[in-house]
mmCIF file of C-alpha atoms in Angstrom:
data_model
loop_
_atom_site.group_PDB
_atom_site.id
_atom_site.type_symbol
_atom_site.label_atom_id
_atom_site.label_comp_id
_atom_site.label_asym_id
_atom_site.label_seq_id
_atom_site.Cartn_x
_atom_site.Cartn_y
_atom_site.Cartn_z
ATOM 1 C CA MET A 181 40.356 -6.464 -28.421
ATOM 2 C CA MET A 182 37.159 -7.718 -26.404
ATOM 3 C CA ASN A 183 34.821 -9.763 -28.427
ATOM 4 C CA LYS A 184 31.175 -9.250 -27.824
ATOM 5 C CA LYS A 185 30.621 -12.820 -26.698
ATOM 6 C CA PRO A 186 30.114 -13.185 -22.751
ATOM 7 C CA SER A 187 33.369 -14.339 -21.129
ATOM 8 C CA LEU A 188 33.616 -17.820 -19.270
ATOM 9 C CA ARG A 189 32.803 -16.013 -16.234
ATOM 10 C CA LYS A 190 29.861 -14.267 -17.215
ATOM 11 C CA ARG A 191 28.391 -17.147 -18.956
ATOM 12 C CA ILE A 192 28.751 -18.997 -15.592
ATOM 13 C CA GLY A 193 26.698 -15.970 -14.144
ATOM 14 C CA LEU A 194 24.273 -16.062 -17.072
ATOM 15 C CA GLU A 195 23.561 -19.927 -16.662
ATOM 16 C CA ILE A 196 22.930 -19.054 -12.875
ATOM 17 C CA PHE A 197 20.655 -16.365 -13.885
ATOM 18 C CA ARG A 198 18.683 -18.299 -16.390
ATOM 19 C CA LYS A 199 17.803 -20.863 -13.563
ATOM 20 C CA MET A 200 16.604 -17.615 -11.442
ATOM 21 C CA ARG A 201 14.824 -16.527 -14.207
ATOM 22 C CA ARG A 202 12.892 -19.987 -14.763
ATOM 23 C CA ASN A 203 11.885 -19.724 -11.220
ATOM 24 C CA ASN A 204 10.633 -16.214 -11.584
ATOM 25 C CA VAL A 205 8.447 -17.341 -14.643
ATOM 26 C CA ARG A 206 6.921 -20.294 -12.481
ATOM 27 C CA LEU A 207 6.074 -17.852 -9.524
ATOM 28 C CA HIS A 208 5.218 -14.832 -11.797
ATOM 29 C CA GLU A 209 5.076 -12.494 -8.878
ATOM 30 C CA LEU A 210 3.704 -9.049 -9.936
ATOM 31 C CA ASP A 211 5.842 -6.269 -8.479
ATOM 32 C CA THR A 212 5.196 -3.445 -11.118
ATOM 33 C CA LEU A 213 1.973 -2.270 -12.761
ATOM 34 C CA PHE A 214 2.188 0.648 -15.393
ATOM 35 C CA TRP A 215 -1.055 2.487 -15.660
ATOM 36 C CA GLU A 216 -1.024 4.126 -18.897
ATOM 37 C CA CYS A 217 -3.644 6.780 -17.460
ATOM 38 C CA THR A 218 -3.939 9.054 -20.503
ATOM 39 C CA LEU A 219 -2.932 9.025 -24.268
ATOM 40 C CA ARG A 220 -3.112 12.924 -24.186
ATOM 41 C CA CYS A 221 0.095 14.631 -24.169
ATOM 42 C CA ASN A 222 1.433 18.273 -23.996
ATOM 43 C CA LEU A 223 4.178 17.472 -26.475
ATOM 44 C CA ALA A 224 4.504 15.834 -29.625
ATOM 45 C CA CYS A 225 8.126 13.870 -29.538
ATOM 46 C CA ARG A 226 9.586 12.788 -32.451
ATOM 47 C CA HIS A 227 10.464 9.307 -31.028
ATOM 48 C CA CYS A 228 7.003 8.629 -29.677
ATOM 49 C CA GLY A 229 5.966 4.975 -29.921
ATOM 50 C CA SER A 230 2.399 5.771 -29.078
ATOM 51 C CA ASP A 231 1.808 8.545 -31.258
ATOM 52 C CA CYS A 232 0.453 10.566 -28.502
ATOM 53 C CA ARG A 233 -1.122 14.198 -29.201
ATOM 54 C CA VAL A 234 -2.842 16.926 -27.221
ATOM 55 C CA ALA A 235 -6.325 15.568 -27.829
ATOM 56 C CA ALA A 236 -6.386 11.700 -28.106
ATOM 57 C CA GLY A 237 -9.233 9.665 -29.526
ATOM 58 C CA GLN A 238 -9.059 7.394 -26.401
ATOM 59 C CA PRO A 239 -10.858 8.994 -23.397
ATOM 60 C CA ASP A 240 -8.995 8.893 -20.067
ATOM 61 C CA MET A 241 -9.870 6.026 -17.800
ATOM 62 C CA PRO A 242 -11.894 6.980 -15.072
ATOM 63 C CA VAL A 243 -9.840 6.765 -11.653
ATOM 64 C CA GLY A 244 -12.539 4.473 -10.004
ATOM 65 C CA ASP A 245 -12.144 1.807 -12.825
ATOM 66 C CA PHE A 246 -8.491 1.436 -12.243
ATOM 67 C CA ILE A 247 -8.726 1.345 -8.577
ATOM 68 C CA LYS A 248 -11.125 -1.597 -8.816
ATOM 69 C CA VAL A 249 -8.134 -3.501 -10.643
ATOM 70 C CA ILE A 250 -6.074 -2.468 -7.650
ATOM 71 C CA ASP A 251 -8.685 -3.970 -5.269
ATOM 72 C CA GLN A 252 -8.432 -7.036 -7.339
ATOM 73 C CA ILE A 253 -4.906 -7.308 -6.980
ATOM 74 C CA THR A 254 -4.373 -6.257 -3.259
ATOM 75 C CA PRO A 255 -5.324 -9.768 -1.741
ATOM 76 C CA HIS A 256 -2.610 -11.341 -3.921
ATOM 77 C CA VAL A 257 0.415 -9.086 -3.435
ATOM 78 C CA ASN A 258 2.324 -7.484 -0.889
ATOM 79 C CA PRO A 259 1.294 -3.780 -1.452
ATOM 80 C CA ASN A 260 4.478 -2.422 0.163
ATOM 81 C CA ARG A 261 6.382 -4.173 -2.627
ATOM 82 C CA THR A 262 4.376 -3.633 -5.566
ATOM 83 C CA MET A 263 5.256 -0.592 -7.586
ATOM 84 C CA ILE A 264 2.442 1.308 -9.343
ATOM 85 C CA ILE A 265 3.672 3.640 -11.997
ATOM 86 C CA PHE A 266 1.641 6.241 -13.923
ATOM 87 C CA THR A 267 2.373 6.929 -17.620
ATOM 88 C CA GLY A 268 0.727 8.026 -20.820
ATOM 89 C CA GLY A 269 0.836 10.103 -22.811
ATOM 90 C CA GLU A 270 1.801 12.494 -20.118
ATOM 91 C CA ALA A 271 0.247 11.662 -16.792
ATOM 92 C CA LEU A 272 0.492 15.184 -15.304
ATOM 93 C CA VAL A 273 -2.092 16.286 -18.175
ATOM 94 C CA ARG A 274 -4.550 14.622 -15.573
ATOM 95 C CA ASN A 275 -5.727 16.634 -12.950
ATOM 96 C CA ASP A 276 -6.873 13.899 -10.659
ATOM 97 C CA ILE A 277 -3.553 11.924 -10.333
ATOM 98 C CA GLU A 278 -3.350 13.025 -6.663
ATOM 99 C CA ALA A 279 -6.802 11.503 -5.959
ATOM 100 C CA CYS A 280 -5.586 8.273 -7.649
ATOM 101 C CA GLY A 281 -2.400 8.352 -5.605
ATOM 102 C CA LEU A 282 -4.064 8.897 -2.534
ATOM 103 C CA GLU A 283 -6.161 5.819 -2.951
ATOM 104 C CA LEU A 284 -3.323 3.795 -3.752
ATOM 105 C CA TYR A 285 -1.175 5.271 -0.576
ATOM 106 C CA ARG A 286 -4.316 4.399 1.575
ATOM 107 C CA ARG A 287 -3.899 0.879 0.648
ATOM 108 C CA GLY A 288 -0.300 0.520 0.792
ATOM 109 C CA PHE A 289 1.114 0.692 -2.297
ATOM 110 C CA PRO A 290 3.992 2.905 -3.302
ATOM 111 C CA TRP A 291 3.634 4.894 -6.687
ATOM 112 C CA GLY A 292 5.375 7.036 -8.969
ATOM 113 C CA LEU A 293 5.198 8.507 -12.517
ATOM 114 C CA VAL A 294 7.070 9.191 -15.771
ATOM 115 C CA SER A 295 6.949 12.727 -16.871
ATOM 116 C CA ASN A 296 8.395 14.950 -19.732
ATOM 117 C CA GLY A 297 8.583 17.661 -16.946
ATOM 118 C CA MET A 298 6.341 20.237 -18.678
ATOM 119 C CA ALA A 299 3.735 20.355 -16.232
ATOM 120 C CA LEU A 300 5.711 20.086 -12.730
ATOM 121 C CA THR A 301 5.455 23.062 -11.215
ATOM 122 C CA ARG A 302 6.371 23.718 -7.513
ATOM 123 C CA LYS A 303 2.940 23.773 -6.865
ATOM 124 C CA ARG A 304 2.149 20.552 -8.511
ATOM 125 C CA LEU A 305 5.047 18.703 -6.951
ATOM 126 C CA ASP A 306 4.216 19.388 -3.393
ATOM 127 C CA SER A 307 0.377 18.343 -4.480
ATOM 128 C CA LEU A 308 2.043 14.920 -5.692
ATOM 129 C CA LEU A 309 4.036 14.451 -2.600
ATOM 130 C CA ALA A 310 1.377 15.097 -0.278
ATOM 131 C CA SER A 311 -0.762 12.413 -2.025
ATOM 132 C CA GLY A 312 2.320 10.106 -1.420
ATOM 133 C CA LEU A 313 4.364 10.234 -4.261
ATOM 134 C CA HIS A 314 7.244 7.805 -4.147
ATOM 135 C CA SER A 315 9.288 8.286 -7.183
ATOM 136 C CA ILE A 316 9.551 10.101 -10.433
ATOM 137 C CA THR A 317 11.438 9.953 -13.731
ATOM 138 C CA VAL A 318 12.019 13.099 -15.828
ATOM 139 C CA SER A 319 13.244 12.923 -19.571
ATOM 140 C CA LEU A 320 16.009 15.257 -20.204
ATOM 141 C CA ASP A 321 17.626 14.149 -23.680
ATOM 142 C CA GLY A 322 20.786 16.377 -23.768
ATOM 143 C CA PHE A 323 21.110 20.094 -23.933
ATOM 144 C CA GLU A 324 18.499 22.763 -25.385
ATOM 145 C CA THR A 325 18.939 22.443 -28.910
ATOM 146 C CA ALA A 326 18.894 18.615 -29.037
ATOM 147 C CA HIS A 327 16.182 18.241 -26.507
ATOM 148 C CA ASN A 328 13.923 20.516 -27.893
ATOM 149 C CA TRP A 329 14.368 19.005 -31.254
ATOM 150 C CA LEU A 330 13.467 15.656 -29.976
ATOM 151 C CA ARG A 331 10.542 16.908 -28.018
ATOM 152 C CA GLY A 332 9.055 19.403 -30.459
ATOM 153 C CA ASN A 333 8.524 22.357 -28.276
ATOM 154 C CA PRO A 334 10.842 25.421 -27.686
ATOM 155 C CA ARG A 335 10.337 25.349 -24.128
ATOM 156 C CA SER A 336 10.864 21.734 -23.540
ATOM 157 C CA TYR A 337 14.262 21.826 -22.210
ATOM 158 C CA GLU A 338 13.527 24.898 -20.066
ATOM 159 C CA LYS A 339 10.722 23.082 -18.327
ATOM 160 C CA ALA A 340 12.403 19.801 -17.941
ATOM 161 C CA LEU A 341 15.581 21.528 -16.230
ATOM 162 C CA ALA A 342 13.303 23.335 -13.887
ATOM 163 C CA ALA A 343 11.857 19.963 -12.891
ATOM 164 C CA VAL A 344 15.341 18.580 -12.478
ATOM 165 C CA ARG A 345 16.481 21.622 -10.296
ATOM 166 C CA MET A 346 13.172 21.140 -8.173
ATOM 167 C CA LEU A 347 13.909 17.380 -7.725
ATOM 168 C CA VAL A 348 17.453 17.872 -6.659
ATOM 169 C CA SER A 349 16.378 19.306 -3.378
ATOM 170 C CA GLU A 350 13.834 16.516 -2.666
ATOM 171 C CA LYS A 351 16.039 14.349 -0.324
ATOM 172 C CA GLU A 352 12.889 11.574 0.406
ATOM 173 C CA LEU A 353 11.949 11.261 -3.131
ATOM 174 C CA VAL A 354 13.471 8.424 -5.258
ATOM 175 C CA TRP A 355 14.085 10.039 -8.865
ATOM 176 C CA ASP A 356 16.101 9.737 -12.010
ATOM 177 C CA ILE A 357 16.611 11.514 -15.256
ATOM 178 C CA VAL A 358 16.198 9.616 -18.709
ATOM 179 C CA THR A 359 17.915 10.340 -21.912
ATOM 180 C CA CYS A 360 17.040 8.849 -25.309
ATOM 181 C CA VAL A 361 20.063 8.847 -27.452
ATOM 182 C CA ASN A 362 20.205 9.398 -31.005
ATOM 183 C CA ARG A 363 22.569 11.132 -33.553
ATOM 184 C CA LYS A 364 21.823 14.422 -32.676
ATOM 185 C CA ASN A 365 23.118 14.477 -28.829
ATOM 186 C CA LEU A 366 25.557 11.249 -29.110
ATOM 187 C CA ALA A 367 28.326 13.537 -29.359
ATOM 188 C CA GLN A 368 27.516 15.646 -26.494
ATOM 189 C CA LEU A 369 27.255 12.480 -24.004
ATOM 190 C CA THR A 370 30.547 13.330 -22.032
ATOM 191 C CA GLU A 371 29.747 17.200 -21.541
ATOM 192 C CA PHE A 372 26.182 16.192 -20.855
ATOM 193 C CA LYS A 373 27.418 14.030 -18.042
ATOM 194 C CA GLU A 374 29.428 16.637 -16.356
ATOM 195 C CA PHE A 375 26.642 19.222 -16.397
ATOM 196 C CA LEU A 376 24.153 16.422 -14.708
ATOM 197 C CA ILE A 377 26.920 15.856 -12.142
ATOM 198 C CA ASP A 378 27.256 19.617 -11.461
ATOM 199 C CA ALA A 379 23.622 19.893 -11.227
ATOM 200 C CA GLY A 380 23.204 17.446 -8.606
ATOM 201 C CA VAL A 381 21.855 14.547 -10.534
ATOM 202 C CA ARG A 382 22.819 11.106 -9.095
ATOM 203 C CA ASN A 383 20.727 8.515 -11.147
ATOM 204 C CA TRP A 384 20.733 8.604 -14.833
ATOM 205 C CA ARG A 385 19.608 5.949 -17.540
ATOM 206 C CA ILE A 386 20.149 6.065 -20.819
ATOM 207 C CA PHE A 387 18.139 4.472 -23.667
ATOM 208 C CA THR A 388 18.321 3.917 -27.363
ATOM 209 C CA ILE A 389 15.495 4.656 -29.758
ATOM 210 C CA PHE A 390 13.816 1.554 -31.321
ATOM 211 C CA PRO A 391 12.271 1.807 -34.722
ATOM 212 C CA VAL A 392 8.531 1.890 -33.516
ATOM 213 C CA GLY A 393 5.597 4.611 -34.206
ATOM 214 C CA ARG A 394 7.167 7.929 -35.132
ATOM 215 C CA ALA A 395 10.782 6.720 -34.744
ATOM 216 C CA ALA A 396 10.547 4.357 -37.598
ATOM 217 C CA ARG A 397 10.340 7.592 -40.085
ATOM 218 C CA LEU A 398 13.232 9.331 -39.029
ATOM 219 C CA PRO A 399 16.440 8.102 -39.923
ATOM 220 C CA GLU A 400 18.129 10.846 -37.410
ATOM 221 C CA LEU A 401 17.036 8.871 -34.244
ATOM 222 C CA GLN A 402 18.600 5.730 -35.364
ATOM 223 C CA LEU A 403 22.576 5.028 -34.355
ATOM 224 C CA ASP A 404 24.767 3.000 -36.833
ATOM 225 C CA ASP A 405 26.378 -0.063 -35.382
ATOM 226 C CA GLU A 406 29.384 1.929 -34.334
ATOM 227 C CA GLN A 407 27.517 4.616 -32.608
ATOM 228 C CA PHE A 408 25.534 1.865 -31.061
ATOM 229 C CA THR A 409 28.290 0.238 -29.448
ATOM 230 C CA SER A 410 29.792 3.394 -28.198
ATOM 231 C CA VAL A 411 26.845 4.186 -26.101
ATOM 232 C CA PHE A 412 27.818 1.208 -23.953
ATOM 233 C CA ASP A 413 31.434 1.985 -24.020
ATOM 234 C CA PHE A 414 30.269 5.434 -22.580
ATOM 235 C CA ILE A 415 28.064 3.832 -19.844
ATOM 236 C CA ARG A 416 30.770 1.122 -18.937
ATOM 237 C CA THR A 417 33.357 4.079 -18.554
ATOM 238 C CA THR A 418 31.426 6.309 -16.542
ATOM 239 C CA ARG A 419 30.115 3.543 -14.038
ATOM 240 C CA ARG A 420 33.646 2.891 -13.407
ATOM 241 C CA GLU A 421 33.970 6.601 -12.708
ATOM 242 C CA GLY A 422 31.655 6.187 -10.199
ATOM 243 C CA ARG A 423 30.682 9.793 -10.130
ATOM 244 C CA ILE A 424 26.866 9.441 -11.283
ATOM 245 C CA ARG A 425 24.793 6.220 -11.386
ATOM 246 C CA LEU A 426 24.311 5.636 -14.995
ATOM 247 C CA SER A 427 22.570 2.591 -16.517
ATOM 248 C CA TYR A 428 21.435 1.463 -19.695
ATOM 249 C CA GLY A 429 17.461 0.758 -20.011
ATOM 250 C CA CYS A 430 16.027 -2.698 -19.173
ATOM 251 C CA GLU A 431 15.990 -3.636 -22.909
ATOM 252 C CA GLY A 432 18.444 -5.853 -24.729
ATOM 253 C CA PHE A 433 20.882 -8.580 -24.182
ATOM 254 C CA LEU A 434 24.612 -6.930 -24.462
ATOM 255 C CA GLY A 435 26.805 -9.704 -24.598
ATOM 256 C CA ASN A 436 30.076 -9.101 -22.745
ATOM 257 C CA TYR A 437 28.563 -5.835 -21.645
ATOM 258 C CA GLU A 438 26.116 -7.539 -19.516
ATOM 259 C CA THR A 439 26.585 -6.540 -15.906
ATOM 260 C CA GLU A 440 29.108 -3.608 -16.907
ATOM 261 C CA VAL A 441 26.385 -1.069 -18.154
ATOM 262 C CA ARG A 442 23.725 -2.019 -15.708
ATOM 263 C CA ASP A 443 23.371 -3.882 -12.424
ATOM 264 C CA ASN A 444 21.755 -6.886 -13.242
ATOM 265 C CA PHE A 445 21.898 -9.592 -16.032
ATOM 266 C CA TYR A 446 19.567 -8.908 -18.897
ATOM 267 C CA GLN A 447 15.932 -10.038 -18.657
ATOM 268 C CA CYS A 448 12.581 -8.939 -20.041
ATOM 269 C CA ARG A 449 10.389 -8.802 -17.048
ATOM 270 C CA ALA A 450 7.126 -8.292 -19.175
ATOM 271 C CA GLY A 451 4.383 -10.355 -18.205
ATOM 272 C CA ILE A 452 6.621 -12.281 -15.458
ATOM 273 C CA THR A 453 6.706 -9.908 -12.809
ATOM 274 C CA VAL A 454 5.628 -6.447 -14.953
ATOM 275 C CA ALA A 455 1.815 -5.820 -16.008
ATOM 276 C CA SER A 456 0.034 -2.674 -17.493
ATOM 277 C CA VAL A 457 -3.467 -1.384 -17.780
ATOM 278 C CA LEU A 458 -3.831 0.626 -20.932
ATOM 279 C CA ALA A 459 -6.073 3.604 -21.571
ATOM 280 C CA ASP A 460 -8.746 1.694 -23.219
ATOM 281 C CA GLY A 461 -8.672 -1.179 -20.376
ATOM 282 C CA SER A 462 -6.441 -3.465 -21.919
ATOM 283 C CA ILE A 463 -4.445 -5.915 -19.986
ATOM 284 C CA SER A 464 -0.615 -6.128 -21.238
ATOM 285 C CA ALA A 465 2.961 -6.347 -19.845
ATOM 286 C CA CYS A 466 5.293 -3.574 -20.679
ATOM 287 C CA PRO A 467 3.116 -0.424 -21.797
ATOM 288 C CA SER A 468 5.132 -0.309 -25.136
ATOM 289 C CA ILE A 469 4.238 -3.756 -26.305
ATOM 290 C CA ARG A 470 1.891 -4.195 -29.510
ATOM 291 C CA THR A 471 -1.678 -4.853 -29.283
ATOM 292 C CA ASN A 472 -1.512 -8.423 -30.607
ATOM 293 C CA PHE A 473 0.370 -9.488 -27.236
ATOM 294 C CA HIS A 474 -2.368 -7.924 -25.020
ATOM 295 C CA GLN A 475 -3.884 -10.714 -22.625
ATOM 296 C CA GLY A 476 -7.441 -9.348 -21.956
ATOM 297 C CA ASN A 477 -9.228 -6.174 -20.715
ATOM 298 C CA ILE A 478 -10.432 -5.293 -17.238
ATOM 299 C CA TYR A 479 -13.944 -4.225 -18.659
ATOM 300 C CA ARG A 480 -14.595 -7.848 -19.242
ATOM 301 C CA ASP A 481 -11.774 -9.911 -17.334
ATOM 302 C CA ASP A 482 -10.722 -10.354 -13.663
ATOM 303 C CA PHE A 483 -7.271 -8.987 -13.775
ATOM 304 C CA MET A 484 -5.729 -11.571 -11.452
ATOM 305 C CA ASP A 485 -7.094 -14.405 -13.505
ATOM 306 C CA VAL A 486 -5.567 -13.048 -16.552
ATOM 307 C CA TRP A 487 -2.473 -12.632 -14.887
ATOM 308 C CA ASN A 488 -2.205 -16.059 -13.416
ATOM 309 C CA ASN A 489 -3.744 -17.963 -16.333
ATOM 310 C CA ARG A 490 -2.565 -16.016 -19.648
ATOM 311 C CA PHE A 491 0.556 -14.283 -20.652
ATOM 312 C CA GLN A 492 1.945 -17.591 -22.004
ATOM 313 C CA PRO A 493 3.654 -15.758 -24.899
ATOM 314 C CA PHE A 494 5.752 -13.872 -22.472
ATOM 315 C CA ARG A 495 6.739 -16.807 -20.125
ATOM 316 C CA ASN A 496 7.517 -19.250 -22.625
ATOM 317 C CA ARG A 497 9.395 -17.877 -25.566
ATOM 318 C CA LYS A 498 9.934 -21.054 -27.480
ATOM 319 C CA TRP A 499 7.631 -19.272 -30.174
ATOM 320 C CA SER A 500 10.519 -16.551 -30.511
ATOM 321 C CA ARG A 501 13.468 -19.010 -31.863
ATOM 322 C CA LYS A 502 13.189 -17.925 -35.553
ATOM 323 C CA GLY A 503 14.704 -15.589 -37.889
ATOM 324 C CA VAL A 504 17.720 -14.229 -36.251
ATOM 325 C CA CYS A 505 17.207 -16.016 -33.281
ATOM 326 C CA ALA A 506 16.941 -19.361 -34.807
ATOM 327 C CA ASP A 507 20.336 -20.578 -34.545
ATOM 328 C CA CYS A 508 21.794 -17.771 -32.128
ATOM 329 C CA ARG A 509 23.970 -19.546 -29.233
ATOM 330 C CA MET A 510 22.814 -16.502 -27.314
ATOM 331 C CA PHE A 511 19.124 -17.164 -27.366
ATOM 332 C CA ARG A 512 19.199 -19.134 -24.272
ATOM 333 C CA TYR A 513 20.222 -16.203 -22.232
ATOM 334 C CA CYS A 514 18.102 -13.647 -24.611
ATOM 335 C CA GLU A 515 14.937 -15.614 -25.455
ATOM 336 C CA GLY A 516 14.378 -13.355 -28.461
ATOM 337 C CA ASN A 517 15.017 -9.777 -26.910
ATOM 338 C CA GLY A 518 12.569 -7.512 -25.443
ATOM 339 C CA MET A 519 8.759 -8.079 -26.281
ATOM 340 C CA HIS A 520 8.301 -4.585 -27.107
ATOM 341 C CA LEU A 521 10.452 -5.232 -30.058
ATOM 342 C CA TYR A 522 8.273 -7.332 -32.065
ATOM 343 C CA ASP A 523 6.164 -6.148 -34.915
ATOM 344 C CA ASP A 524 2.334 -7.264 -35.617
ATOM 345 C CA GLY A 525 3.362 -10.463 -37.126
ATOM 346 C CA GLY A 526 5.665 -11.522 -34.029
ATOM 347 C CA ASN A 527 8.794 -10.936 -35.951
ATOM 348 C CA LEU A 528 11.806 -9.152 -34.024
ATOM 349 C CA LEU A 529 12.440 -5.642 -35.118
ATOM 350 C CA PHE A 530 15.776 -5.017 -33.210
ATOM 351 C CA CYS A 531 18.365 -7.190 -32.011
ATOM 352 C CA HIS A 532 21.032 -5.508 -29.698
ATOM 353 C CA TYR A 533 23.455 -8.194 -29.552
ATOM 354 C CA ASN A 534 23.885 -8.513 -33.361
ATOM 355 C CA ARG A 535 24.485 -4.836 -33.642
ATOM 356 C CA LEU A 536 27.124 -4.657 -30.958
ATOM 357 C CA LEU A 537 30.881 -4.491 -32.625
ATOM 358 C CA PRO A 538 33.959 -6.238 -31.163
ATOM 359 C CA THR A 539 35.779 -3.616 -28.966
#
């Protein structure tokens, strides 16, 4: 039986990594910027944390407004090492993504996007590539029944799979598949893994669904503790096989699973190396974080001034040592879990470590 508590060897590694994180906080070098370019979406996914719809109440931000932010950032970063990621909503409902991508490309920024695949035709992919597309992530949440149930559209699986098959032939493009694990697709993970390998997928990420937005109202989306733990056993076994590069998403401290289900020790990079510009101009970190943690707005603040002089709740996590974290011996490594897992009152909604069972 393996306890969920990190082994001595891992605790030594965690201590070293903790010192590195402190240095990263001090430097807070921006290396990833998300642009929530729209709140419109061509799906209505059951787990959506943003509650996005076909017609969003918030208008899309003009490309020129976002490029002004990029020009504020450019003198302070190495553009070649600063990734810009379009997200939403569904980024591809906009017809000017390529125009923005070209402006980024001309300034030396690599850029990518996150998509559900519904609008990724061959013509659109060629257009994106011609505009400098560097990377893309496509959601594929299991086989047809499970995927379409989660995404709320009977053609979603067909479209997403067609997108994956196009990407397989693109040798220069960085791409991966993400799967949101829930009670509907958990039992099919092994079979789905073989399907992805046969399809030519090399990079795969798994997420569990946290109870925010629509997901908070659907118990089918949440795993019990035994199911939750089994996800990490599956990832660890798959990684040891070495036939597909699988990792868990960036969220959550995982005790003795650390470095066995993803490449690095856990850290929440939000507000440390990761920022976002949201659809209404808000300056935040990860786009999934609640509004009470937003740090400014591009329509009244200089982005780099906000980045350098605010974000204290992200860079000093002493405030989060309360509730289940108050007496936790793992807090020095976890620092209260991901910032997107806090409610409007600053209370932690979900602790990965406490849900893991000894295995």
